[in-house]
Short mmCIF file of C-alpha atoms in Angstrom, two decimals:
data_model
loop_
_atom_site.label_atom_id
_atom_site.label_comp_id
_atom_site.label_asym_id
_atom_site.label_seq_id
_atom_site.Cartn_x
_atom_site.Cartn_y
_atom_site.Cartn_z
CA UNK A 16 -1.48 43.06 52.16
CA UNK A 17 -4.20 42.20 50.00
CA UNK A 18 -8.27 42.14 50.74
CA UNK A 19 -9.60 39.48 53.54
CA UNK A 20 -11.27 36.64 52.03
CA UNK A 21 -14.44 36.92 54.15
CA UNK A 22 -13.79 33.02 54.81
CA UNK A 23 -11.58 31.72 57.36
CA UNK A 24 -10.34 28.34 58.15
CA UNK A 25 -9.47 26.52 61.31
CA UNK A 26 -6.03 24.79 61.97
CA UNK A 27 -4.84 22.81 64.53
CA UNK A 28 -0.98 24.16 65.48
CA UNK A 29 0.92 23.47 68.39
CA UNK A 30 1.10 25.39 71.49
CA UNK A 31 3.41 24.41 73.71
CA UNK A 32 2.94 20.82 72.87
CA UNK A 33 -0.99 20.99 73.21
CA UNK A 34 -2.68 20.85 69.96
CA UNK A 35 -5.42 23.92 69.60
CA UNK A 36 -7.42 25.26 66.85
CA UNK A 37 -6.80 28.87 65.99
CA UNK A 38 -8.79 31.28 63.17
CA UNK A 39 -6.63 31.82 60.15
CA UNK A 40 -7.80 34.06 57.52
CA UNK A 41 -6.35 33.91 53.87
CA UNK A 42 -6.37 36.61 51.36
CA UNK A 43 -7.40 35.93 47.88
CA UNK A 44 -3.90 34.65 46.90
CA UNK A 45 -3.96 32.19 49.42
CA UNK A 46 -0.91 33.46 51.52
CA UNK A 47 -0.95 32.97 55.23
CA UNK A 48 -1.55 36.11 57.42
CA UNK A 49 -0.64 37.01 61.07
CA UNK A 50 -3.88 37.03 63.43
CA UNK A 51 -3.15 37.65 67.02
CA UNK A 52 -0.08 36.90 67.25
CA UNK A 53 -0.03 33.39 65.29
CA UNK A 54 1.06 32.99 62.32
CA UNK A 55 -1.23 29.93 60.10
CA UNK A 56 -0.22 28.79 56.89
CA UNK A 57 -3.58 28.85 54.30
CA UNK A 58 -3.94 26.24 52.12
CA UNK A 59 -5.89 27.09 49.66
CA UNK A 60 -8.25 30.29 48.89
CA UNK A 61 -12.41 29.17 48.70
CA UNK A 62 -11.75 29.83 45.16
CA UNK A 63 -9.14 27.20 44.68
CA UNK A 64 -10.80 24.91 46.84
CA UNK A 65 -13.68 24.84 44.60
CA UNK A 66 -11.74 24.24 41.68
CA UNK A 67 -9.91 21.40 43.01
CA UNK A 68 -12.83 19.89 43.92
CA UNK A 69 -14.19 20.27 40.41
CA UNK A 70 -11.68 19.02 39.15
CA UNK A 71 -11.74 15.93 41.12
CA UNK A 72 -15.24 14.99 40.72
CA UNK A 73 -14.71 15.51 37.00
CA UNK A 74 -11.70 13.14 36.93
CA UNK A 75 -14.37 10.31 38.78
CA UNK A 76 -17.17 11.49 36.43
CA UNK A 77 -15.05 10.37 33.56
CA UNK A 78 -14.08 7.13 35.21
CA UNK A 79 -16.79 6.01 36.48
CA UNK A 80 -18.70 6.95 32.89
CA UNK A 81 -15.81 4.06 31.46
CA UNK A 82 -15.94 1.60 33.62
CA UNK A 83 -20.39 1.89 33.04
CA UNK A 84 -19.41 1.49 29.52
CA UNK A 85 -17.00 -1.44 29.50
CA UNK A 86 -19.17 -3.16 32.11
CA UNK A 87 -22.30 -2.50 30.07
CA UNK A 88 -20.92 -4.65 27.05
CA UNK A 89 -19.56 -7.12 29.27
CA UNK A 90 -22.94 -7.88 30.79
CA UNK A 91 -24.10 -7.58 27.36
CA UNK A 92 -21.91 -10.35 25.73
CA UNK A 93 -22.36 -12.36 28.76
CA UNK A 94 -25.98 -11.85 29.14
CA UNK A 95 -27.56 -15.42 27.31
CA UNK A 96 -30.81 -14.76 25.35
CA UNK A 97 -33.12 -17.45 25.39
CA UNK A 98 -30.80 -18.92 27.91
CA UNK A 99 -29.04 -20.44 25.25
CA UNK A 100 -27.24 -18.09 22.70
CA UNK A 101 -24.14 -15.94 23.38
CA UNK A 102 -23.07 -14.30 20.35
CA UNK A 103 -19.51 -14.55 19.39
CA UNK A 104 -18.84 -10.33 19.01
CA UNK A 105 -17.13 -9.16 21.90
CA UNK A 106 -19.10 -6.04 21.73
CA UNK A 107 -20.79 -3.95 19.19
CA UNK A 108 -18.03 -1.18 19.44
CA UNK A 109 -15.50 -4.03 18.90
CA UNK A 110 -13.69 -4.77 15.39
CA UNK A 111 -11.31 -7.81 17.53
CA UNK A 112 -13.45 -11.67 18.13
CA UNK A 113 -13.16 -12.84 21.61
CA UNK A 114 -14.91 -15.73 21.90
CA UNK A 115 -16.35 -15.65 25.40
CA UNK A 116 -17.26 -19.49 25.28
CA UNK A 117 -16.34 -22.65 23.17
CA UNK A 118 -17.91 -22.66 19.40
CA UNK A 119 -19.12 -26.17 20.18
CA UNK A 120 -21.66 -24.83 23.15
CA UNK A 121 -24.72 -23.23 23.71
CA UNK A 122 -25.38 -22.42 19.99
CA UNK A 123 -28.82 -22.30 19.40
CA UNK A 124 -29.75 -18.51 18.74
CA UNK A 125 -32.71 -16.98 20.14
CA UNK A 126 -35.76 -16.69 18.79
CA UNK A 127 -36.71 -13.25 17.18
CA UNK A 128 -40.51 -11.65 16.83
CA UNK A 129 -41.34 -9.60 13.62
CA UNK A 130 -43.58 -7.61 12.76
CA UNK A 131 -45.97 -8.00 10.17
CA UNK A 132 -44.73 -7.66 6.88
CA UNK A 133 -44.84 -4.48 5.00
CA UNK A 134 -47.75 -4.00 2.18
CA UNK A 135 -48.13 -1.66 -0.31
CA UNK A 136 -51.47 -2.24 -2.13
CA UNK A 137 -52.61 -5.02 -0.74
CA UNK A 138 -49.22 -6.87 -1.55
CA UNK A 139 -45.93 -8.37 -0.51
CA UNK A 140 -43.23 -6.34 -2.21
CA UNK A 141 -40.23 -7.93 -3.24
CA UNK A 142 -36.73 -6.34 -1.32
CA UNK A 143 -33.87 -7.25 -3.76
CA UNK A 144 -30.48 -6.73 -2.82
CA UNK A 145 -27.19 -6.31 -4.53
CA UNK A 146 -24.88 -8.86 -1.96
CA UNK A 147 -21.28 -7.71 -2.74
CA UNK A 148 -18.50 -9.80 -0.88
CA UNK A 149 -15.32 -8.21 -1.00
CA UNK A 150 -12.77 -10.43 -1.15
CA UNK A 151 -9.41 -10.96 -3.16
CA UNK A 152 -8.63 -13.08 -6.25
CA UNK A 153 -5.89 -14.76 -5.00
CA UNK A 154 -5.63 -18.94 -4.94
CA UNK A 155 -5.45 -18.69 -1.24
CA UNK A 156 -9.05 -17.26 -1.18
CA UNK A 157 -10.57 -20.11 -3.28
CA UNK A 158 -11.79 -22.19 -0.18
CA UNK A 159 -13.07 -19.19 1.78
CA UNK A 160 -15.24 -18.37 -1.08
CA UNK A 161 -16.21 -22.16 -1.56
CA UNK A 162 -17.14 -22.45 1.60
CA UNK A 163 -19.45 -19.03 1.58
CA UNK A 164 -21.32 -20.54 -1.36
CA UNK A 165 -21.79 -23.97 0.21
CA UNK A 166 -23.24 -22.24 3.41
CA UNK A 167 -25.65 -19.81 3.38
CA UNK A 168 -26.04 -18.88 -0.26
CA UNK A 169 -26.96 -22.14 -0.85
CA UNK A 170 -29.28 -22.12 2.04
CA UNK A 171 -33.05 -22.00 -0.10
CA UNK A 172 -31.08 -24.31 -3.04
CA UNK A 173 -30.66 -27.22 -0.30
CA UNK A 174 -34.05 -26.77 1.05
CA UNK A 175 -36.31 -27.67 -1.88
CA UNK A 176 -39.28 -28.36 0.48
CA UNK A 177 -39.30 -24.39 1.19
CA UNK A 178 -40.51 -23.47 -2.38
CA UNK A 179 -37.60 -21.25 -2.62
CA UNK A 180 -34.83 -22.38 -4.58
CA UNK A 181 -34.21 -18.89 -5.77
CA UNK A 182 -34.57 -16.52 -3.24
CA UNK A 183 -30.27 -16.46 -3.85
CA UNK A 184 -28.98 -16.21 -6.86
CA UNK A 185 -25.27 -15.23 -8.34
CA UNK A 186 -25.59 -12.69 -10.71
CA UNK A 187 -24.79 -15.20 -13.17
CA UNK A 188 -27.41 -16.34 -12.64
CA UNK A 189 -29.84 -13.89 -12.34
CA UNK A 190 -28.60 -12.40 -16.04
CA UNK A 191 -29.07 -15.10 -17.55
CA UNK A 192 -32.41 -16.81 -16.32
CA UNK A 193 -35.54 -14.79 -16.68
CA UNK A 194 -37.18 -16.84 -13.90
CA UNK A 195 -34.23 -16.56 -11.33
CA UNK A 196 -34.38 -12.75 -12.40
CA UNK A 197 -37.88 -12.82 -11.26
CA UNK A 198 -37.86 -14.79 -7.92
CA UNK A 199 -34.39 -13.95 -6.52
CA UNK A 200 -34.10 -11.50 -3.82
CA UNK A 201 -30.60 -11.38 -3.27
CA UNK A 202 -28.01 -11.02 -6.16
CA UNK A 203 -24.82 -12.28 -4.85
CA UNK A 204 -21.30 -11.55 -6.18
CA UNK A 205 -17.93 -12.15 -4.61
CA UNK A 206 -15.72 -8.66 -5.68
CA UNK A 207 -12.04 -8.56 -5.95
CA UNK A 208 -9.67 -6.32 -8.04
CA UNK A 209 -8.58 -7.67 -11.29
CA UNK A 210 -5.56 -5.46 -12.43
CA UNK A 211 -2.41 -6.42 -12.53
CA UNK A 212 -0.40 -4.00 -14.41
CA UNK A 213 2.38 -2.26 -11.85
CA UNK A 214 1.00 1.48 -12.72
CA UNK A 215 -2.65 0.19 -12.32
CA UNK A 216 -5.18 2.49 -9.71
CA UNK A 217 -6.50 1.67 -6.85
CA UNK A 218 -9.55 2.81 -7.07
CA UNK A 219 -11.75 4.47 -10.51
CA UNK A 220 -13.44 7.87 -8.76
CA UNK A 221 -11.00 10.44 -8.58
CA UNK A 222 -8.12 11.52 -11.38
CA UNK A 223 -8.47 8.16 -12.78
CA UNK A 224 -8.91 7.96 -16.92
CA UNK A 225 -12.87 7.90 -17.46
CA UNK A 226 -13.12 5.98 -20.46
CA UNK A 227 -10.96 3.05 -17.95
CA UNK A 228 -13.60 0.13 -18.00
CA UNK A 229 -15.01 -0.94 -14.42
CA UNK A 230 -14.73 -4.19 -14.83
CA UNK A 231 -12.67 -7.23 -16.45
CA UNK A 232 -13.54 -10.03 -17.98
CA UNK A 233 -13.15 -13.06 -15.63
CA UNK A 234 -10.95 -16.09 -16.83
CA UNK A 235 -13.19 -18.64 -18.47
CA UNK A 236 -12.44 -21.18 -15.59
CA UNK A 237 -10.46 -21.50 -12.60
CA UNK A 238 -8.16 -24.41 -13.00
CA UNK A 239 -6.39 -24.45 -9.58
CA UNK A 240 -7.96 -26.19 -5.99
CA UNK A 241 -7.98 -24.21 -2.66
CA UNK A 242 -4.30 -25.40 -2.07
CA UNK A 243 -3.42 -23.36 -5.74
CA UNK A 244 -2.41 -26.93 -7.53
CA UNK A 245 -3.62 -27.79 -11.08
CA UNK A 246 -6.87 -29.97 -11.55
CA UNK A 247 -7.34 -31.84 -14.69
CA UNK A 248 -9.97 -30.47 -17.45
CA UNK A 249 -12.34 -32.39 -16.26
CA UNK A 250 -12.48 -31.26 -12.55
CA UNK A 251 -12.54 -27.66 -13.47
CA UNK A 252 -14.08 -25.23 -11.20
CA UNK A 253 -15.74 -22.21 -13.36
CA UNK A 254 -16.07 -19.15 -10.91
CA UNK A 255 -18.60 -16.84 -12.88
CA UNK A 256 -19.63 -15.24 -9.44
CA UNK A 257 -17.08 -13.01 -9.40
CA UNK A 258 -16.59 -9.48 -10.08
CA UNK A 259 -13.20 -8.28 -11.47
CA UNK A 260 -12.91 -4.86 -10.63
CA UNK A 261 -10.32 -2.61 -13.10
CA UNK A 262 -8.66 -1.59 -10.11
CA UNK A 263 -5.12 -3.17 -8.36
CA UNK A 264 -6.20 -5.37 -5.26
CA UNK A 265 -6.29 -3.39 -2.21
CA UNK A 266 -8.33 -3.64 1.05
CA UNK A 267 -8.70 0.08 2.22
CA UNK A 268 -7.29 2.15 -0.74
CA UNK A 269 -10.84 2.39 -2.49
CA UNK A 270 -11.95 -1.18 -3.72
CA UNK A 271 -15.04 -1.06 -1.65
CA UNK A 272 -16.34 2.40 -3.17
CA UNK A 273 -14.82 1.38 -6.48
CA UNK A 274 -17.63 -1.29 -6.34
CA UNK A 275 -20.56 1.01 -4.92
CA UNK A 276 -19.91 2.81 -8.64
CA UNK A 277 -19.83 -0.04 -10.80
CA UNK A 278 -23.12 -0.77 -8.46
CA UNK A 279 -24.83 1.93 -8.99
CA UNK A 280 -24.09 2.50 -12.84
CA UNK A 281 -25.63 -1.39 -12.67
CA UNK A 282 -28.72 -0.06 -11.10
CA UNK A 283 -29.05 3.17 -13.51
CA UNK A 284 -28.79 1.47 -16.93
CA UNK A 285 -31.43 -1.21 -16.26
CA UNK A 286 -28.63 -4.23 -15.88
CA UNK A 287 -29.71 -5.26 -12.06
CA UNK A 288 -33.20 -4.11 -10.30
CA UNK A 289 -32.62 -3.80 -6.87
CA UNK A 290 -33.54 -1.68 -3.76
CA UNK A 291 -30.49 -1.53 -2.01
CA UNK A 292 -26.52 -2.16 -2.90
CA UNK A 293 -24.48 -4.03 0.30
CA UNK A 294 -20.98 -4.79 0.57
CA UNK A 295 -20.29 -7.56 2.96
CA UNK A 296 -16.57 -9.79 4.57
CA UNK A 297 -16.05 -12.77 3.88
CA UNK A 298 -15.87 -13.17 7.81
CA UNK A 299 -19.46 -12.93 7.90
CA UNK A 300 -22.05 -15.18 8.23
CA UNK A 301 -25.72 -14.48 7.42
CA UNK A 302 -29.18 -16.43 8.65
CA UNK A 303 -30.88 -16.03 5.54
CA UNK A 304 -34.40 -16.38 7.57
CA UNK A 305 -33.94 -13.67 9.75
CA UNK A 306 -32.56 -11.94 7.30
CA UNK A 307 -35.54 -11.92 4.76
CA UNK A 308 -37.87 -11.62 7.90
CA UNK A 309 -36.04 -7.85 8.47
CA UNK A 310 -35.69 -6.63 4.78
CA UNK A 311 -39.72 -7.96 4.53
CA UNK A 312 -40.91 -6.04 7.98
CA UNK A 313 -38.38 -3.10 8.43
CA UNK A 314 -37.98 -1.92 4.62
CA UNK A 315 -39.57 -0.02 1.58
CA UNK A 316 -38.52 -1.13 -2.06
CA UNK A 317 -37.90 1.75 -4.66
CA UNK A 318 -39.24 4.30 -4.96
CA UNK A 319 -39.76 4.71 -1.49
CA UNK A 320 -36.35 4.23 0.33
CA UNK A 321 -34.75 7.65 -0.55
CA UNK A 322 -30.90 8.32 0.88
CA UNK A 323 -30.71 5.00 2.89
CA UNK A 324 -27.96 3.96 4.77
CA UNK A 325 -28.03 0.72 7.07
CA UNK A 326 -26.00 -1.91 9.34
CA UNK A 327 -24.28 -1.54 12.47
CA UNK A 328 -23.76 1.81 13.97
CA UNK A 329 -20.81 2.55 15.99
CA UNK A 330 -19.96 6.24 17.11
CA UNK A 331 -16.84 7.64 18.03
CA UNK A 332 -15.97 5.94 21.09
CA UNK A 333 -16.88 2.32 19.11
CA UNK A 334 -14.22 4.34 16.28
CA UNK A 335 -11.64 3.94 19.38
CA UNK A 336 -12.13 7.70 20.31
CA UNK A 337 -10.49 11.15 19.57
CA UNK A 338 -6.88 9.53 20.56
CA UNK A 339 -7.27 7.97 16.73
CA UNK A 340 -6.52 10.22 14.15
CA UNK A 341 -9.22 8.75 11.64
CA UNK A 342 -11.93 9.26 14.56
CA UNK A 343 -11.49 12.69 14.85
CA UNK A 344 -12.28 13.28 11.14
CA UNK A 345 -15.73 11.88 11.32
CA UNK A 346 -17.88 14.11 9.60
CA UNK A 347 -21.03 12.64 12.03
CA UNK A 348 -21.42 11.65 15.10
CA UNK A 349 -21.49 7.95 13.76
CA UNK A 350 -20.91 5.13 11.13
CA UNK A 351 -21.53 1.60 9.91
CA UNK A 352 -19.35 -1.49 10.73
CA UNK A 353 -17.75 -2.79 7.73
CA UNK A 354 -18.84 -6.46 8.41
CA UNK A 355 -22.05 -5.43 6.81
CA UNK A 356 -23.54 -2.21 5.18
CA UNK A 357 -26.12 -1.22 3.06
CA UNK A 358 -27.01 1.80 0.81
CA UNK A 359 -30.28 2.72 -1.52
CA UNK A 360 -28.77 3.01 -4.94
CA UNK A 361 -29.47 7.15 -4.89
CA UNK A 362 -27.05 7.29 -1.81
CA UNK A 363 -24.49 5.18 -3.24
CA UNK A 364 -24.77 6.85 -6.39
CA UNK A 365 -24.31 10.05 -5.24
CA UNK A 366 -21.07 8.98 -2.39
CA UNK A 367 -19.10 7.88 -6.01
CA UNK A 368 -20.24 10.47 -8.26
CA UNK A 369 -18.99 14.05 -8.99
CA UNK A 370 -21.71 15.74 -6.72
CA UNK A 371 -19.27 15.05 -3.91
CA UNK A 372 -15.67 16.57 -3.23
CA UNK A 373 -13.95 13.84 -1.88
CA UNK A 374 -10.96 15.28 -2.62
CA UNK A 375 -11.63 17.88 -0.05
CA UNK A 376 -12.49 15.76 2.70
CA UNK A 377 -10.21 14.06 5.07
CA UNK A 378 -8.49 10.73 3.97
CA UNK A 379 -7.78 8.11 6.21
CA UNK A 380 -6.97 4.26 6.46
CA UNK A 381 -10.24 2.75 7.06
CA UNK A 382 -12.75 2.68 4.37
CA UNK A 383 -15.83 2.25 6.55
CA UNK A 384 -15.84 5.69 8.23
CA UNK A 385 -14.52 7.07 4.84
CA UNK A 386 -18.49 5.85 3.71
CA UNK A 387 -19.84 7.61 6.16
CA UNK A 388 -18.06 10.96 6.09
CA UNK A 389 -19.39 10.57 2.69
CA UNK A 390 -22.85 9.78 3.43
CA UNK A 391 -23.08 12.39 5.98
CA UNK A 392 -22.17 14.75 3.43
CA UNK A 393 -24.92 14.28 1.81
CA UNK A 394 -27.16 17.41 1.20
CA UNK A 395 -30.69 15.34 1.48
CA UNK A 396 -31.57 14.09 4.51
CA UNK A 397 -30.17 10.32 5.52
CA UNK A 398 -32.26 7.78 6.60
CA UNK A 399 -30.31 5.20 9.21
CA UNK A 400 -31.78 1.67 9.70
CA UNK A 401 -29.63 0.85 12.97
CA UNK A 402 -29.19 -2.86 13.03
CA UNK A 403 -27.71 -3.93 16.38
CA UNK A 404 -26.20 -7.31 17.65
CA UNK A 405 -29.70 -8.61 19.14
CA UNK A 406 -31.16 -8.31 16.13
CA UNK A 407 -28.82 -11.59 15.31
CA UNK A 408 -28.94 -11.07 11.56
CA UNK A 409 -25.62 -12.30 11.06
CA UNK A 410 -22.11 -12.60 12.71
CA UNK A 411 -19.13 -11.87 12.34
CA UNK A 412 -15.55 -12.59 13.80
CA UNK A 413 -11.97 -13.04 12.45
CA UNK A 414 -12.07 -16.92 12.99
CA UNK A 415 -14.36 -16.78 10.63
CA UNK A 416 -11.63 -15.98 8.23
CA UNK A 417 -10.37 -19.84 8.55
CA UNK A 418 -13.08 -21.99 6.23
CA UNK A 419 -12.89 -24.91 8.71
CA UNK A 420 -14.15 -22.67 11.97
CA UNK A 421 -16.57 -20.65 9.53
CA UNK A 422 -18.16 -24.04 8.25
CA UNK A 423 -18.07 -25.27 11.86
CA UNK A 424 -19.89 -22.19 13.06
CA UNK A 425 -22.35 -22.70 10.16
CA UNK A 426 -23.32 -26.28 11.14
CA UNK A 427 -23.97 -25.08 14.83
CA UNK A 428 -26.33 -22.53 14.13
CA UNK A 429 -27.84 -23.74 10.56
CA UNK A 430 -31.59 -24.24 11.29
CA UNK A 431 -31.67 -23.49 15.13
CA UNK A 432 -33.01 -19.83 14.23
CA UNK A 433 -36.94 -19.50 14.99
CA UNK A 434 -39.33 -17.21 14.37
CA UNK A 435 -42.63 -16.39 15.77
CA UNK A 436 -43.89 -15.10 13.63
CA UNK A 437 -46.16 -17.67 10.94
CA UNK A 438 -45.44 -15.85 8.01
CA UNK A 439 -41.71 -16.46 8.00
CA UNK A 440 -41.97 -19.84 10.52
CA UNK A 441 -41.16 -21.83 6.72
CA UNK A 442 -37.89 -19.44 5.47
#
């Protein structure tokens, strides 16, 4: 018989139909023993109690630490600011739009307090960006991107009395016009692959040919409507806002970083001057005020914004947790939304250039975290600008896919953004 746990337990038995309590001691593998005469049955040693209990309280730990979590971004989505704007993201961990109330109501968005904006020398500096759309050639596409330049890239162009007209510019348009070049802020293209031989790559950074060009030439108009149907000459619709990556169209087999090269070989040779290189869906929908109110308060032009990387951070669980296979090859405890993301040119030079051995790293279906795994690779310290939904910067949502709910969406909120702040109370 093994040691005596120095424990014993009390259990009520049955003597002679009356219920008593007698001592029952257990050994350390939990097996009954005889004590005067009665024979108890032990449960469990104080050892295995324990753990069970453990165990237990972990299990609750872990569901009461979800149900916190879900509940947290249901109060937030639900939660009106200004007690008048709910935001159409479900939740910031959330790819999926739920729209939690009609589009026609309660869209006014709140009003946002800045800072003061950021001087260097006694002045202003300008915060250019490189505004890359990703989007596809195709004839089905033609409306979407109609509709993006009709909305809020021509936001300053339809509000002469803002003295403005070129804070955006295509970069069309900001090649060819010295004064645009000067005064624009944010350098628009719309970037879609352009290949179309069979054997053609997907993307132009690894064991692709080097002297392959980067870019086509686009056509020298676009004779087809949004429904793909001829127009006559005269109605033609020239599309020089478009990038034509060298690369087959794709969506998550390297068209995105594909672009961040061509970018930052852009920014290198002189062609574009900008501070930071974004790639953005055409699902999303910027407030150009708020929007130059951040970049003006929150960041430093070149050369002072070293290894920047910016938008929407979502962490593992936001990833959808170590049950996905792409989520457990996060190389950082986090990453940026796709909807919108920025990088300083050195960062995105360095995520497409040789320095780094992609090859080496993980692969995986979702180009987003694949940024990230890249930018956390990075042997310089990264600087995050965390953006969050409050901020109300932009949004984002697959109705916005359709043109007619994206230009609906548009007319709701156009112009019911305010900010306290006087310097930007005119943008």
């Amino acid at each position: 018989m093994g040691a005596l746990n120095p424990f014993a337990l009390k259990k009520r038995v049955r003597n002679n139909g009356i219920a008593v309590e007698r001592a029952i001691s257990c050994n350390e593998e939990g097996t009954e023993i005889e004590m005067g005469g009665t024979r108890g049955r032990c449960m469990a040693t104080e050892r295995q109690q324990r753990k069970r209990s453990l165990l237990t309280l972990s299990l609750y730990t872990i569901l009461a630490i979800g149900v916190i979590h879900k509940l947290r971004y249901f109060l937030e989505i639900n939660r009106e600011q200004d007690g008048s704007y709910v935001p159409l993201r479900f939740s910031e961990t959330q790819y999926f739009f739920t729209e939690k109330r009609p589009m026609n109501s309660r869209s006014v968005l709140p009003t946002m307090t800045f800072p003061n904006p950021i001087t260097i020398d006694g002045k202003q500096p300008k915060i250019r960006f490189l505004w890359g759309i990703v989007c596809t050639a195709r004839e089905k596409d033609f409306l979407r991107r109609q509709t993006i330049r009709e909305t809020y890239l021509s936001y300053y162009k339809d509000r002469p009395e803002l003295g403005t007209p070129n804070l955006i510019c295509s970069i069309h348009e900001y090649t060819s016009d010295a004064k645009i070049r000067e005064e624009c802020e944010l350098i628009y293209t719309f970037v879609a692959g352009g290949a179309t031989e069979p054997d053609a790559p997907t993307q132009l950074l690894d064991d692709v040919d080097p002297n392959r060009p980067m870019t086509l030439d686009p056509p020298t108009a676009t004779t087809t409507n949004g429904n793909g149907k001829n127009q006559d000459a005269s109605d033609e619709i020239i599309e020089n806002d478009i990038t034509y990556l060298n690369v087959k169209e794709n969506k998550l087999l390297g068209k995105s970083h594909t672009y961040l090269k061509w970018a930052s070989a852009k920014v290198q040779d002189g062609t574009i001057n900008v501070d930071y290189i974004s790639k953005a869906d055409t699902d999303t929908i910027l407030f150009p005020p708020r929007w130059f109110a951040f970049t003006h308060t929150s960041l430093m032009p070149h050369p002072y914004n070293r290894f920047v990387y910016g938008g929407i951070f979502l962490d593992r669980l936001g990833c959808g947790g170590v049950g996905v296979s792409h989520c457990r090859h996060m190389v950082n405890k986090n990453y940026v939304a796709g909807e919108m993301s920025f990088l300083s040119p050195d960062l995105s030079h360095f995520i497409t250039s040789d320095q780094l051995d992609r090859k080496g790293m993980k692969s995986n279906d979702t180009e987003d975290v694949i940024t990230a795994n890249y930018v956390h690779s990075s042997p310089q310290p990264v600087h995050e600008v965390v953006i969050t939904p409050k901020h109300v910067l932009w949004e984002h949502g697959d109705q916005l896919k359709d043109p007619v709910k994206y230009l609906k969406r548009w007319n709701q909120l156009k112009d019911t953004w305010r900010l306290d702040e006087p310097a930007f109370a005119m943008r």
